[in-house]
Amino acid sequence: MMPQAAETSRDAIVSVRDLQVGFQTTDGRAVVKAVDGVSFDVRRGETFGIIGESGSGKTTIGRALVFLLKPSDGAILHNGVDPLAMPRRQFQSHRRDYQIIFQDPNAALNPRMTILSSVLEPLELARAGSKAERLKRAHEAMDRVGLALDLGERYPHQLSGGQKQRVVIARALTLRPKLIVCDEVVAALDMSIRGDVLNLFAELQRDLGLTYVFITHDLAVVSHISERIAVMYLGRFVELGPTEKVSERPLHPYTKALLSAEPRPLPSTMRGDHRIVLQGEIPSPIDPPSGCRFRTRCQYAQGVCAEKTPDWRELMPDHWVACHFADRPNYSPT
Ligand SMILES: Nc1ncnc2c1ncn2[C@@H]1O[C@H](COP(=O)(O)OP(=O)(O)OP(=O)(O)O)[C@@H](O)[C@H]1O
Ligand code: SF4
Ligand SMILES: [Mg+2]
């Protein structure tokens, strides 16, 4: 069912309602339910983090948010409007406001184009302004991300990984987007420069009023930069709330396991007393477990967990969870 614009919160730049994205397997016999019923709002100006293991569906959500792929079902509204209902031309220009940046700058940059040509390219494709204006905007974007203008004459292989990712960020900025989906954007960078690039994202947000959806499997990254975190497991959200609530008082056993498995030093409040080791692999999204999808790896699973899908409920203000027993000590039935 298509939600009404009035149902979405007024400060939502993106509203996702019961999003489903499926992919046919190569033999065409089954559907991979990469995202299977996810609803959330991204608030204007915030950084919304999405965390989860490999294969949980994070990138698929990110690509759907900017309409790089089409939902199989459900709705994604931008500022309360469904972009898929726009005329084609309006849709093309609308999409420029919603950008995505991926992990690997080498895949995003053409090795045969100079840095300046790469930064200019989105402006040229959008036929934005005169040639002189495009050049001015490209230079502004390079300056914003801390790239010296003389790097414009170089080629990607002559730049460091961090510089290349700055070029990718500059390219996205030229079109003056409202929202950027950042998918593992520091994962391929040396530890030593990750902090610098994360700080750059924070600075750009402050100066340009950007909204980010920050996708990562690295808890340290997501908690450093996000106001709110969603925890994803096998195509669904299992928990969503303010970063400090989710990291200090996680409600879902999967979030607890992720926190306790975090190898980097974390504040004691974030580690918990007992280390919970996640057993086994994430099951296949082709045939997910019945009821609660986490039940095959959950140490608290009961009979009802196989029978009934846990409701998505707001257990505390702004803090959502999908677990039958999240409100009970030790996850036991009463
Ligand atoms: N184009 C595609 N065709 C078929 N299956 C796909 C496609 N894209 C993703 N999938 C499958 O959908 C599921 C979710 O993938 P996705 O890339 O969204 O996960 P992810 O959380 O981003 O993982 P990672 O942390 O490894 O990047 C996986 O099982 C993946 O194999
Ligand atoms: S619903 Fe059951 S299986 Fe799922 S997380 Fe809660 S206790 Fe574990
Ligand atoms: Mg991914």
CSV table of N, CA, C and O and ligand atoms in Angstrom, one decimal, residues 23 32 34 53-60 184 285, ligand 1:
chain,number,residue,atom,x,y,z
A,23,PHE,N,16.2,-10.3,-5.9
A,23,PHE,CA,17.0,-10.5,-7.1
A,23,PHE,C,16.7,-11.9,-7.6
A,23,PHE,O,16.7,-12.8,-6.7
A,32,VAL,N,16.4,-14.0,-4.3
A,32,VAL,CA,17.1,-13.6,-3.2
A,32,VAL,C,16.4,-12.4,-2.6
A,32,VAL,O,16.3,-11.3,-3.2
A,34,ALA,N,16.9,-9.7,-0.8
A,34,ALA,CA,18.0,-9.0,-0.2
A,34,ALA,C,17.5,-8.0,0.9
A,34,ALA,O,18.1,-7.7,1.9
A,53,GLU,N,26.2,-7.5,9.2
A,53,GLU,CA,27.2,-8.4,8.6
A,53,GLU,C,27.1,-8.3,7.0
A,53,GLU,O,26.1,-7.9,6.5
A,54,SER,N,28.1,-8.9,6.4
A,54,SER,CA,28.2,-9.0,5.0
A,54,SER,C,26.9,-9.8,4.5
A,54,SER,O,26.6,-10.8,5.0
A,55,GLY,N,26.3,-9.3,3.5
A,55,GLY,CA,25.1,-10.0,2.9
A,55,GLY,C,23.8,-9.7,3.5
A,55,GLY,O,22.8,-10.2,3.2
A,56,SER,N,23.8,-8.7,4.5
A,56,SER,CA,22.5,-8.5,5.2
A,56,SER,C,21.6,-7.6,4.4
A,56,SER,O,20.4,-7.4,4.7
A,57,GLY,N,22.1,-6.9,3.3
A,57,GLY,CA,21.3,-6.1,2.5
A,57,GLY,C,21.5,-4.6,2.5
A,57,GLY,O,20.7,-3.8,2.0
A,58,LYS,N,22.6,-4.2,3.1
A,58,LYS,CA,22.9,-2.8,3.4
A,58,LYS,C,23.1,-2.0,2.0
A,58,LYS,O,22.5,-1.0,1.8
A,59,THR,N,23.9,-2.6,1.2
A,59,THR,CA,24.2,-1.9,-0.1
A,59,THR,C,22.9,-1.9,-1.0
A,59,THR,O,22.6,-0.9,-1.6
A,60,THR,N,22.1,-3.0,-0.9
A,60,THR,CA,20.9,-3.0,-1.7
A,60,THR,C,19.9,-1.9,-1.2
A,60,THR,O,19.3,-1.2,-2.0
A,184,GLU,N,30.4,2.1,2.9
A,184,GLU,CA,31.7,1.6,3.2
A,184,GLU,C,32.8,2.6,2.7
A,184,GLU,O,33.8,2.1,2.2
A,285,PRO,N,19.4,-15.6,2.2
A,285,PRO,CA,18.2,-14.8,2.1
A,285,PRO,C,17.2,-15.4,1.0
A,285,PRO,O,16.2,-14.9,0.8
B,1,LIG,N1,22.5,-7.9,-8.3
B,1,LIG,C1,22.3,-9.0,-7.5
B,1,LIG,N2,21.9,-10.2,-7.9
B,1,LIG,C2,21.7,-11.2,-7.1
B,1,LIG,N3,21.9,-11.1,-5.8
B,1,LIG,C3,22.3,-10.0,-5.2
B,1,LIG,C4,22.6,-8.8,-6.1
B,1,LIG,N4,23.0,-7.8,-5.2
B,1,LIG,C5,23.0,-8.3,-4.0
B,1,LIG,N5,22.6,-9.6,-4.0
B,1,LIG,C6,22.4,-10.5,-2.8
B,1,LIG,O1,21.6,-9.8,-1.9
B,1,LIG,C7,22.1,-10.0,-0.5
B,1,LIG,C8,22.4,-8.6,0.1
B,1,LIG,O2,23.5,-8.1,-0.6
B,1,LIG,P1,24.1,-6.7,-0.2
B,1,LIG,O3,25.2,-6.4,-1.2
B,1,LIG,O4,23.0,-5.7,-0.2
B,1,LIG,O5,24.7,-6.9,1.2
B,1,LIG,P2,25.6,-6.0,2.1
B,1,LIG,O6,25.0,-5.9,3.5
B,1,LIG,O7,25.9,-4.7,1.4
B,1,LIG,O8,26.9,-6.9,2.2
B,1,LIG,P3,28.5,-6.4,2.3
B,1,LIG,O9,28.7,-6.0,3.8
B,1,LIG,O10,29.2,-7.6,2.0
B,1,LIG,O11,28.7,-5.2,1.4
B,1,LIG,C9,23.2,-10.9,-0.6
B,1,LIG,O12,22.8,-12.2,-0.4
B,1,LIG,C10,23.7,-10.7,-2.1
B,1,LIG,O13,24.3,-11.9,-2.5
